[in-house]
Amino acid sequence: MNDQAERPVYMDHAATTFIKPEVIAAMAPYFSQYFGNPSSLYRFAGEPRKGVDAAREQVAAALGATPAEVFFCAGGSEADNWAIKGVALANHKRGDHIVTTAIEHHAVLHTCEWLEKHGFSVTYLPVDTFGRVDPGDVEEAITGRTVLISVMTANNEIGTIQPVARIGRIAHDHDVLFHTDAVQAIGAVPIDVESMNIDLLSLSGHKFYGPKGTGALYVRRGTRLENLVHGGGQERGRRAGTENVPGIVGMGKAIELATADIEGHNRRLAAMRDRLIREVLSTIPDSRLNGHPTERLANNANFSFRYVEGESILLMLDARGICASTGSACSSASLEPSHVLLATGLAHEEAHGSLRLTLGDANTEDDVGYVLEVLPEVIGRLRQISPLTPPAGKRVPEAE
Ligand SMILES: *Cc1c(COP(=O)(O)O)cnc(C)c1O
């Protein structure tokens, strides 16, 4: 089966997804006949305004929120910045302490580090070997000065799903606001902001088959939050800038499609994921699965292979038409080992030899079969030339 050179196997859906044809179709009229500025008063503003309103309802419906609690912005990074800086600034008189975890996306971690330079203090909670945060640790970290707890719903590198409903309960019991970065969770983990006690939630269109540069922040009514982008009165005075109307319409359609049948979607992807995990671990020696065995995203398989470098794996897979990732996209560019894998207790060598395969809606069992044919060859070849590989028979047993 080698039509693969023609059709590359894309298994990097945690980095970004393709845009579904229905989404492109929904967006198209807003580039042409409905190009008007939704803030204007003349007739050209009517359809764009209706498109934005409908998208706000679609996003709200996916979260169990009301449309008035949904604010559009330019993506997951902006939503994370807005939630964390916005809560910190608006609640500074009450407190100056934030609780988060060591495995958050850099949009959260770097925002918290920035706040530390400006007088806030931040607790970065550890995780267990599977990447799970202990809700008991969250509770212990809360002080009289804590204004915000920020814990992601699901991790972008290892796919581990956090006990967010329990953490939200704890936050509310202590009268602390709870933010979750749900960028990887939309369409994979059912979200209900009420029962999960979520006050602020970040999402990003291009992670669920919508357009890039689109995102939203859910803000529970009554939450004290400073605005970050100042200017015109768009988004009910909370976020300035003429709306990205086609993007917003596309994201609305995309979230509706992504949350229509989460269970069916997960069942299909988990079957392929589990085949990948089972066969990689049984055919490739000195391999391990990173992340949680069961509490993980249905599309995520993350492995470590001893004695090899993740970057070399990626290049050799790319030469065979397979697109994957090592650690996060940002860490692979800097050659730093992933902060997430290190936080789960992996040694630097093991964190370096990691491979993330993230499945998506267009992947087939044939794609999985092709990866399972190529990957053992690639790892075998790299180990032959790796100075790190010990001679046969001298391999150290896997540390627990
Ligand atoms: C991709 C991602 C982001 C950033 O979203 P952008 O829309 O690309 O800015 C934030 N958090 C997580 C968990 C992500 O996976």
GROMACS .gro file of C-alpha atoms and ligand atoms in nm:
model
  415
    1MET     CA    1   0.000   0.000   0.000
    2ASN     CA    2   0.202   0.295  -0.117
    3ASP     CA    3  -0.020   0.561  -0.254
    4GLN     CA    4   0.096   0.725   0.069
    5ALA     CA    5   0.347   0.949  -0.105
    6GLU     CA    6   0.049   1.110  -0.285
    7ARG     CA    7  -0.167   1.142   0.024
    8PRO     CA    8   0.042   1.216   0.331
    9VAL     CA    9  -0.084   1.072   0.658
   10TYR     CA   10  -0.158   1.368   0.883
   11MET     CA   11  -0.153   1.269   1.251
   12ASP     CA   12  -0.092   1.605   1.417
   13HIS     CA   13  -0.445   1.720   1.493
   14ALA     CA   14  -0.345   1.855   1.834
   15ALA     CA   15  -0.137   2.115   1.646
   16THR     CA   16  -0.417   2.211   1.411
   17THR     CA   17  -0.701   2.057   1.212
   18PHE     CA   18  -0.820   2.093   0.854
   19ILE     CA   19  -1.136   2.300   0.807
   20LYS     CA   20  -1.446   2.093   0.738
   21PRO     CA   21  -1.613   2.162   0.400
   22GLU     CA   22  -1.943   2.251   0.575
   23VAL     CA   23  -1.751   2.512   0.775
   24ILE     CA   24  -1.595   2.664   0.463
   25ALA     CA   25  -1.939   2.670   0.300
   26ALA     CA   26  -2.090   2.847   0.601
   27MET     CA   27  -1.813   3.109   0.594
   28ALA     CA   28  -1.813   3.178   0.220
   29PRO     CA   29  -2.099   3.431   0.196
   30TYR     CA   30  -1.943   3.640   0.473
   31PHE     CA   31  -1.638   3.706   0.254
   32SER     CA   32  -1.855   3.832  -0.032
   33GLN     CA   33  -2.216   3.946  -0.016
   34TYR     CA   34  -2.227   3.977   0.365
   35PHE     CA   35  -1.901   4.172   0.397
   36GLY     CA   36  -2.051   4.457   0.601
   37ASN     CA   37  -1.936   4.577   0.940
   38PRO     CA   38  -2.177   4.431   1.196
   39SER     CA   39  -2.161   4.754   1.402
   40SER     CA   40  -2.298   4.971   1.122
   41LEU     CA   41  -2.659   5.079   1.115
   42TYR     CA   42  -2.743   5.037   0.747
   43ARG     CA   43  -2.881   4.726   0.584
   44PHE     CA   44  -2.539   4.578   0.498
   45ALA     CA   45  -2.480   4.526   0.868
   46GLY     CA   46  -2.785   4.306   0.921
   47GLU     CA   47  -2.660   3.972   0.787
   48PRO     CA   48  -2.311   3.999   0.940
   49ARG     CA   49  -2.469   4.082   1.277
   50LYS     CA   50  -2.708   3.787   1.248
   51GLY     CA   51  -2.414   3.559   1.160
   52VAL     CA   52  -2.220   3.666   1.470
   53ASP     CA   53  -2.530   3.629   1.692
   54ALA     CA   54  -2.600   3.280   1.560
   55ALA     CA   55  -2.238   3.175   1.621
   56ARG     CA   56  -2.259   3.305   1.978
   57GLU     CA   57  -2.562   3.083   2.031
   58GLN     CA   58  -2.382   2.783   1.881
   59VAL     CA   59  -2.081   2.831   2.112
   60ALA     CA   60  -2.303   2.886   2.416
   61ALA     CA   61  -2.505   2.571   2.338
   62ALA     CA   62  -2.186   2.363   2.320
   63LEU     CA   63  -2.083   2.476   2.670
   64GLY     CA   64  -2.417   2.484   2.851
   65ALA     CA   65  -2.377   2.862   2.877
   66THR     CA   66  -2.590   3.158   2.771
   67PRO     CA   67  -2.492   3.363   2.462
   68ALA     CA   68  -2.433   3.671   2.682
   69GLU     CA   69  -2.148   3.483   2.853
   70VAL     CA   70  -1.955   3.418   2.527
   71PHE     CA   71  -1.694   3.667   2.402
   72PHE     CA   72  -1.515   3.620   2.071
   73CYS     CA   73  -1.142   3.683   2.039
   74ALA     CA   74  -0.850   3.585   1.819
   75GLY     CA   75  -0.775   3.236   1.948
   76GLY     CA   76  -0.684   3.014   2.240
   77SER     CA   77  -0.374   3.211   2.336
   78GLU     CA   78  -0.566   3.537   2.359
   79ALA     CA   79  -0.846   3.372   2.557
   80ASP     CA   80  -0.595   3.232   2.808
   81ASN     CA   81  -0.419   3.570   2.841
   82TRP     CA   82  -0.750   3.749   2.884
   83ALA     CA   83  -0.885   3.510   3.146
   84ILE     CA   84  -0.573   3.509   3.362
   85LYS     CA   85  -0.456   3.870   3.331
   86GLY     CA   86  -0.814   3.992   3.334
   87VAL     CA   87  -0.903   3.815   3.660
   88ALA     CA   88  -0.569   3.902   3.823
   89LEU     CA   89  -0.605   4.274   3.744
   90ALA     CA   90  -0.973   4.300   3.832
   91ASN     CA   91  -0.934   4.121   4.167
   92HIS     CA   92  -0.599   4.262   4.277
   93LYS     CA   93  -0.746   4.425   4.587
   94ARG     CA   94  -0.878   4.090   4.708
   95GLY     CA   95  -0.561   3.892   4.641
   96ASP     CA   96  -0.250   3.833   4.436
   97HIS     CA   97  -0.212   3.454   4.423
   98ILE     CA   98  -0.286   3.216   4.133
   99VAL     CA   99  -0.285   2.836   4.136
  100THR     CA  100  -0.206   2.652   3.813
  101THR     CA  101  -0.016   2.339   3.704
  102ALA     CA  102   0.328   2.262   3.565
  103ILE     CA  103   0.179   2.110   3.248
  104GLU     CA  104  -0.032   2.398   3.115
  105HIS     CA  105   0.008   2.531   2.761
  106HIS     CA  106   0.263   2.812   2.732
  107ALA     CA  107  -0.023   3.058   2.677
  108VAL     CA  108  -0.109   2.996   3.044
  109LEU     CA  109   0.241   2.939   3.185
  110HIS     CA  110   0.404   3.243   3.021
  111THR     CA  111   0.108   3.460   3.121
  112CYS     CA  112   0.150   3.349   3.483
  113GLU     CA  113   0.525   3.416   3.464
  114TRP     CA  114   0.452   3.765   3.332
  115LEU     CA  115   0.217   3.827   3.625
  116GLU     CA  116   0.492   3.713   3.864
  117LYS     CA  117   0.711   3.993   3.724
  118HIS     CA  118   0.428   4.231   3.812
  119GLY     CA  119   0.384   4.138   4.175
  120PHE     CA  120   0.162   3.829   4.167
  121SER     CA  121   0.262   3.496   4.312
  122VAL     CA  122   0.187   3.168   4.134
  123THR     CA  123   0.181   2.808   4.254
  124TYR     CA  124   0.265   2.557   3.977
  125LEU     CA  125   0.121   2.226   4.097
  126PRO     CA  126   0.299   1.901   4.013
  127VAL     CA  127   0.130   1.609   3.834
  128ASP     CA  128   0.160   1.233   3.881
  129THR     CA  129   0.337   1.001   3.634
  130PHE     CA  130   0.022   0.996   3.417
  131GLY     CA  131   0.000   1.375   3.407
  132ARG     CA  132  -0.294   1.404   3.649
  133VAL     CA  133  -0.334   1.684   3.899
  134ASP     CA  134  -0.446   1.581   4.248
  135PRO     CA  135  -0.752   1.787   4.349
  136GLY     CA  136  -0.627   1.759   4.708
  137ASP     CA  137  -0.312   1.948   4.603
  138VAL     CA  138  -0.529   2.219   4.449
  139GLU     CA  139  -0.720   2.259   4.773
  140GLU     CA  140  -0.401   2.272   4.982
  141ALA     CA  141  -0.250   2.540   4.759
  142ILE     CA  142  -0.538   2.783   4.816
  143THR     CA  143  -0.457   3.070   5.052
  144GLY     CA  144  -0.655   3.372   5.169
  145ARG     CA  145  -0.488   3.563   4.880
  146THR     CA  146  -0.586   3.321   4.600
  147VAL     CA  147  -0.802   3.480   4.329
  148LEU     CA  148  -0.780   3.224   4.048
  149ILE     CA  149  -0.727   2.854   3.982
  150SER     CA  150  -0.637   2.765   3.621
  151VAL     CA  151  -0.623   2.397   3.524
  152MET     CA  152  -0.654   2.276   3.167
  153THR     CA  153  -0.935   2.033   3.077
  154ALA     CA  154  -0.708   1.811   2.867
  155ASN     CA  155  -0.338   1.829   2.790
  156ASN     CA  156  -0.223   1.903   2.435
  157GLU     CA  157   0.090   1.685   2.450
  158ILE     CA  158   0.000   1.369   2.641
  159GLY     CA  159  -0.380   1.392   2.620
  160THR     CA  160  -0.440   1.347   2.993
  161ILE     CA  161  -0.788   1.462   3.102
  162GLN     CA  162  -0.800   1.644   3.437
  163PRO     CA  163  -1.069   1.607   3.705
  164VAL     CA  164  -1.197   1.959   3.627
  165ALA     CA  165  -1.543   1.917   3.778
  166ARG     CA  166  -1.389   1.829   4.116
  167ILE     CA  167  -1.141   2.115   4.091
  168GLY     CA  168  -1.423   2.355   4.003
  169ARG     CA  169  -1.616   2.236   4.308
  170ILE     CA  170  -1.312   2.302   4.529
  171ALA     CA  171  -1.260   2.647   4.378
  172HIS     CA  172  -1.620   2.745   4.446
  173ASP     CA  173  -1.617   2.602   4.800
  174HIS     CA  174  -1.327   2.842   4.867
  175ASP     CA  175  -1.481   3.133   4.679
  176VAL     CA  176  -1.202   3.133   4.418
  177LEU     CA  177  -1.258   3.175   4.043
  178PHE     CA  178  -1.191   2.873   3.820
  179HIS     CA  179  -1.055   2.899   3.465
  180THR     CA  180  -0.996   2.604   3.234
  181ASP     CA  181  -0.810   2.595   2.902
  182ALA     CA  182  -1.046   2.364   2.712
  183VAL     CA  183  -0.879   2.415   2.373
  184GLN     CA  184  -0.801   2.042   2.330
  185ALA     CA  185  -1.123   1.927   2.496
  186ILE     CA  186  -1.390   2.075   2.269
  187GLY     CA  187  -1.553   1.791   2.076
  188ALA     CA  188  -1.372   1.532   2.290
  189VAL     CA  189  -1.483   1.595   2.650
  190PRO     CA  190  -1.847   1.692   2.712
  191ILE     CA  191  -1.851   2.037   2.872
  192ASP     CA  192  -2.116   2.183   3.098
  193VAL     CA  193  -1.995   2.502   3.266
  194GLU     CA  194  -2.273   2.483   3.527
  195SER     CA  195  -2.222   2.132   3.663
  196MET     CA  196  -1.843   2.164   3.627
  197ASN     CA  197  -1.833   2.495   3.821
  198ILE     CA  198  -1.632   2.668   3.548
  199ASP     CA  199  -1.615   3.050   3.563
  200LEU     CA  200  -1.394   3.107   3.259
  201LEU     CA  201  -1.317   2.875   2.967
  202SER     CA  202  -1.085   2.920   2.668
  203LEU     CA  203  -1.143   2.764   2.328
  204SER     CA  204  -0.988   2.789   1.982
  205GLY     CA  205  -1.158   2.732   1.644
  206HIS     CA  206  -0.866   2.569   1.462
  207LYS     CA  207  -0.846   2.280   1.709
  208PHE     CA  208  -1.195   2.157   1.617
  209TYR     CA  209  -1.202   2.185   1.236
  210GLY     CA  210  -1.269   2.559   1.229
  211PRO     CA  211  -1.058   2.852   1.107
  212LYS     CA  212  -0.731   2.971   1.262
  213GLY     CA  213  -0.726   3.303   1.445
  214THR     CA  214  -1.069   3.245   1.599
  215GLY     CA  215  -1.143   3.177   1.962
  216ALA     CA  216  -1.373   3.256   2.247
  217LEU     CA  217  -1.367   3.312   2.619
  218TYR     CA  218  -1.664   3.199   2.825
  219VAL     CA  219  -1.710   3.433   3.123
  220ARG     CA  220  -1.972   3.342   3.385
  221ARG     CA  221  -2.212   3.633   3.439
  222GLY     CA  222  -2.101   3.853   3.726
  223THR     CA  223  -1.732   3.754   3.702
  224ARG     CA  224  -1.494   4.044   3.766
  225LEU     CA  225  -1.268   4.061   3.462
  226GLU     CA  226  -1.058   4.346   3.318
  227ASN     CA  227  -1.057   4.399   2.942
  228LEU     CA  228  -0.728   4.359   2.756
  229VAL     CA  229  -0.800   4.493   2.407
  230HIS     CA  230  -0.917   4.855   2.426
  231GLY     CA  231  -1.082   5.052   2.146
  232GLY     CA  232  -1.432   5.033   2.001
  233GLY     CA  233  -1.735   4.893   2.177
  234GLN     CA  234  -1.746   4.550   2.011
  235GLU     CA  235  -1.828   4.236   2.214
  236ARG     CA  236  -2.050   4.445   2.440
  237GLY     CA  237  -1.761   4.672   2.529
  238ARG     CA  238  -1.536   4.385   2.645
  239ARG     CA  239  -1.308   4.325   2.347
  240ALA     CA  240  -1.243   4.595   2.089
  241GLY     CA  241  -1.185   4.541   1.718
  242THR     CA  242  -1.412   4.485   1.420
  243GLU     CA  243  -1.535   4.127   1.443
  244ASN     CA  244  -1.375   3.857   1.229
  245VAL     CA  245  -1.721   3.780   1.092
  246PRO     CA  246  -1.635   3.491   0.855
  247GLY     CA  247  -1.410   3.337   1.122
  248ILE     CA  248  -1.672   3.368   1.393
  249VAL     CA  249  -1.941   3.217   1.168
  250GLY     CA  250  -1.705   2.931   1.080
  251MET     CA  251  -1.615   2.865   1.441
  252GLY     CA  252  -1.986   2.856   1.532
  253LYS     CA  253  -2.055   2.597   1.262
  254ALA     CA  254  -1.744   2.399   1.361
  255ILE     CA  255  -1.834   2.377   1.730
  256GLU     CA  256  -2.188   2.271   1.643
  257LEU     CA  257  -2.052   1.988   1.426
  258ALA     CA  258  -1.780   1.893   1.677
  259THR     CA  259  -2.018   1.858   1.969
  260ALA     CA  260  -2.311   1.693   1.786
  261ASP     CA  261  -2.190   1.338   1.858
  262ILE     CA  262  -1.891   1.344   2.094
  263GLU     CA  263  -1.946   0.984   2.198
  264GLY     CA  264  -1.952   0.847   1.843
  265HIS     CA  265  -1.649   1.054   1.746
  266ASN     CA  266  -1.455   0.931   2.050
  267ARG     CA  267  -1.551   0.569   1.988
  268ARG     CA  268  -1.419   0.583   1.632
  269LEU     CA  269  -1.091   0.758   1.718
  270ALA     CA  270  -1.027   0.558   2.036
  271ALA     CA  271  -1.042   0.232   1.840
  272MET     CA  272  -0.761   0.357   1.613
  273ARG     CA  273  -0.569   0.507   1.905
  274ASP     CA  274  -0.584   0.183   2.101
  275ARG     CA  275  -0.460  -0.016   1.801
  276LEU     CA  276  -0.167   0.226   1.766
  277ILE     CA  277  -0.081   0.200   2.135
  278ARG     CA  278  -0.118  -0.179   2.152
  279GLU     CA  279   0.091  -0.250   1.845
  280VAL     CA  280   0.362   0.009   1.905
  281LEU     CA  281   0.423  -0.113   2.259
  282SER     CA  282   0.426  -0.478   2.152
  283THR     CA  283   0.642  -0.442   1.838
  284ILE     CA  284   0.895  -0.175   1.941
  285PRO     CA  285   1.123  -0.266   2.233
  286ASP     CA  286   1.205  -0.002   2.494
  287SER     CA  287   0.894   0.200   2.414
  288ARG     CA  288   0.649   0.344   2.663
  289LEU     CA  289   0.318   0.525   2.654
  290ASN     CA  290   0.315   0.876   2.800
  291GLY     CA  291   0.000   1.009   2.967
  292HIS     CA  292  -0.287   0.830   3.132
  293PRO     CA  293  -0.389   0.479   3.016
  294THR     CA  294  -0.764   0.557   3.027
  295GLU     CA  295  -0.823   0.922   3.124
  296ARG     CA  296  -0.688   1.047   2.793
  297LEU     CA  297  -0.816   1.213   2.478
  298ALA     CA  298  -0.952   0.960   2.229
  299ASN     CA  299  -0.722   1.091   1.955
  300ASN     CA  300  -0.392   1.105   2.146
  301ALA     CA  301  -0.106   0.853   2.148
  302ASN     CA  302   0.224   0.978   2.292
  303PHE     CA  303   0.527   0.749   2.313
  304SER     CA  304   0.885   0.762   2.432
  305PHE     CA  305   1.148   0.553   2.255
  306ARG     CA  306   1.477   0.508   2.434
  307TYR     CA  307   1.809   0.582   2.260
  308VAL     CA  308   1.661   0.802   1.984
  309GLU     CA  309   1.584   1.171   1.931
  310GLY     CA  310   1.229   1.289   1.865
  311GLU     CA  311   1.348   1.531   1.596
  312SER     CA  312   1.512   1.249   1.401
  313ILE     CA  313   1.195   1.038   1.426
  314LEU     CA  314   0.992   1.327   1.284
  315LEU     CA  315   1.227   1.384   0.990
  316MET     CA  316   1.231   1.017   0.896
  317LEU     CA  317   0.853   0.988   0.929
  318ASP     CA  318   0.812   1.302   0.719
  319ALA     CA  319   1.027   1.146   0.447
  320ARG     CA  320   0.775   0.858   0.442
  321GLY     CA  321   0.476   1.093   0.428
  322ILE     CA  322   0.375   1.087   0.795
  323CYS     CA  323   0.318   1.416   0.981
  324ALA     CA  324   0.352   1.390   1.359
  325SER     CA  325   0.499   1.588   1.644
  326THR     CA  326   0.748   1.558   1.925
  327GLY     CA  327   0.658   1.729   2.251
  328SER     CA  328   0.483   2.052   2.160
  329ALA     CA  329   0.541   2.241   1.837
  330CYS     CA  330   0.717   2.520   2.026
  331SER     CA  331   0.949   2.291   2.218
  332SER     CA  332   1.043   2.097   1.907
  333ALA     CA  333   1.165   2.422   1.748
  334SER     CA  334   1.379   2.508   2.050
  335LEU     CA  335   1.506   2.150   2.104
  336GLU     CA  336   1.417   2.186   2.472
  337PRO     CA  337   1.263   1.872   2.619
  338SER     CA  338   0.890   1.906   2.679
  339HIS     CA  339   0.799   2.063   3.015
  340VAL     CA  340   0.498   1.831   3.024
  341LEU     CA  341   0.699   1.510   2.989
  342LEU     CA  342   0.954   1.632   3.243
  343ALA     CA  343   0.670   1.709   3.487
  344THR     CA  344   0.549   1.347   3.458
  345GLY     CA  345   0.892   1.241   3.583
  346LEU     CA  346   1.057   1.138   3.256
  347ALA     CA  347   1.436   1.170   3.234
  348HIS     CA  348   1.567   1.421   2.978
  349GLU     CA  349   1.675   1.140   2.737
  350GLU     CA  350   1.328   0.985   2.742
  351ALA     CA  351   1.156   1.321   2.702
  352HIS     CA  352   1.378   1.384   2.398
  353GLY     CA  353   1.278   1.059   2.233
  354SER     CA  354   0.907   1.128   2.233
  355LEU     CA  355   0.654   1.107   1.952
  356ARG     CA  356   0.300   1.245   1.956
  357LEU     CA  357   0.046   1.102   1.712
  358THR     CA  358  -0.291   1.278   1.724
  359LEU     CA  359  -0.572   1.136   1.513
  360GLY     CA  360  -0.849   1.330   1.344
  361ASP     CA  361  -1.172   1.292   1.154
  362ALA     CA  362  -1.013   1.207   0.819
  363ASN     CA  363  -0.780   0.934   0.950
  364THR     CA  364  -0.859   0.575   0.854
  365GLU     CA  365  -0.750   0.229   0.967
  366ASP     CA  366  -0.529   0.229   0.655
  367ASP     CA  367  -0.344   0.534   0.789
  368VAL     CA  368  -0.292   0.355   1.120
  369GLY     CA  369  -0.170   0.044   0.937
  370TYR     CA  370   0.079   0.251   0.738
  371VAL     CA  371   0.218   0.418   1.053
  372LEU     CA  372   0.248   0.077   1.219
  373GLU     CA  373   0.443  -0.048   0.916
  374VAL     CA  374   0.682   0.250   0.899
  375LEU     CA  375   0.741   0.340   1.265
  376PRO     CA  376   0.917   0.019   1.379
  377GLU     CA  377   1.152   0.048   1.077
  378VAL     CA  378   1.227   0.412   1.158
  379ILE     CA  379   1.300   0.345   1.526
  380GLY     CA  380   1.508   0.038   1.437
  381ARG     CA  381   1.715   0.234   1.183
  382LEU     CA  382   1.773   0.525   1.422
  383ARG     CA  383   1.880   0.292   1.699
  384GLN     CA  384   2.134   0.126   1.468
  385ILE     CA  385   2.308   0.459   1.416
  386SER     CA  386   2.248   0.604   1.764
  387PRO     CA  387   2.553   0.631   1.993
  388LEU     CA  388   2.308   0.604   2.285
  389THR     CA  389   2.201   0.249   2.201
  390PRO     CA  390   2.375   0.000   2.432
  391PRO     CA  391   2.503  -0.323   2.274
  392ALA     CA  392   2.241  -0.599   2.251
  393GLY     CA  393   2.188  -0.775   2.582
  394LYS     CA  394   2.310  -0.476   2.783
  395ARG     CA  395   1.994  -0.270   2.786
  396VAL     CA  396   1.900  -0.126   3.120
  397PRO     CA  397   1.557  -0.234   3.240
  398GLU     CA  398   1.283   0.029   3.215
  399ALA     CA  399   1.285   0.242   3.529
  400GLU     CA  400   0.947   0.264   3.697
  401LIG     C1  401  -0.340   2.526   2.063
  401LIG     C2  402  -0.357   2.551   2.208
  401LIG     C3  403  -0.363   2.682   2.260
  401LIG     C4  404  -0.343   2.804   2.173
  401LIG     O1  405  -0.449   2.824   2.085
  401LIG     P1  406  -0.427   2.921   1.957
  401LIG     O2  407  -0.564   2.938   1.901
  401LIG     O3  408  -0.336   2.847   1.866
  401LIG     O4  409  -0.370   3.048   2.008
  401LIG     C5  410  -0.385   2.697   2.395
  401LIG     N1  411  -0.401   2.592   2.477
  401LIG     C6  412  -0.395   2.464   2.431
  401LIG     C7  413  -0.416   2.352   2.525
  401LIG     C8  414  -0.373   2.440   2.295
  401LIG     O5  415  -0.366   2.314   2.252
   0.00000   0.00000   0.00000
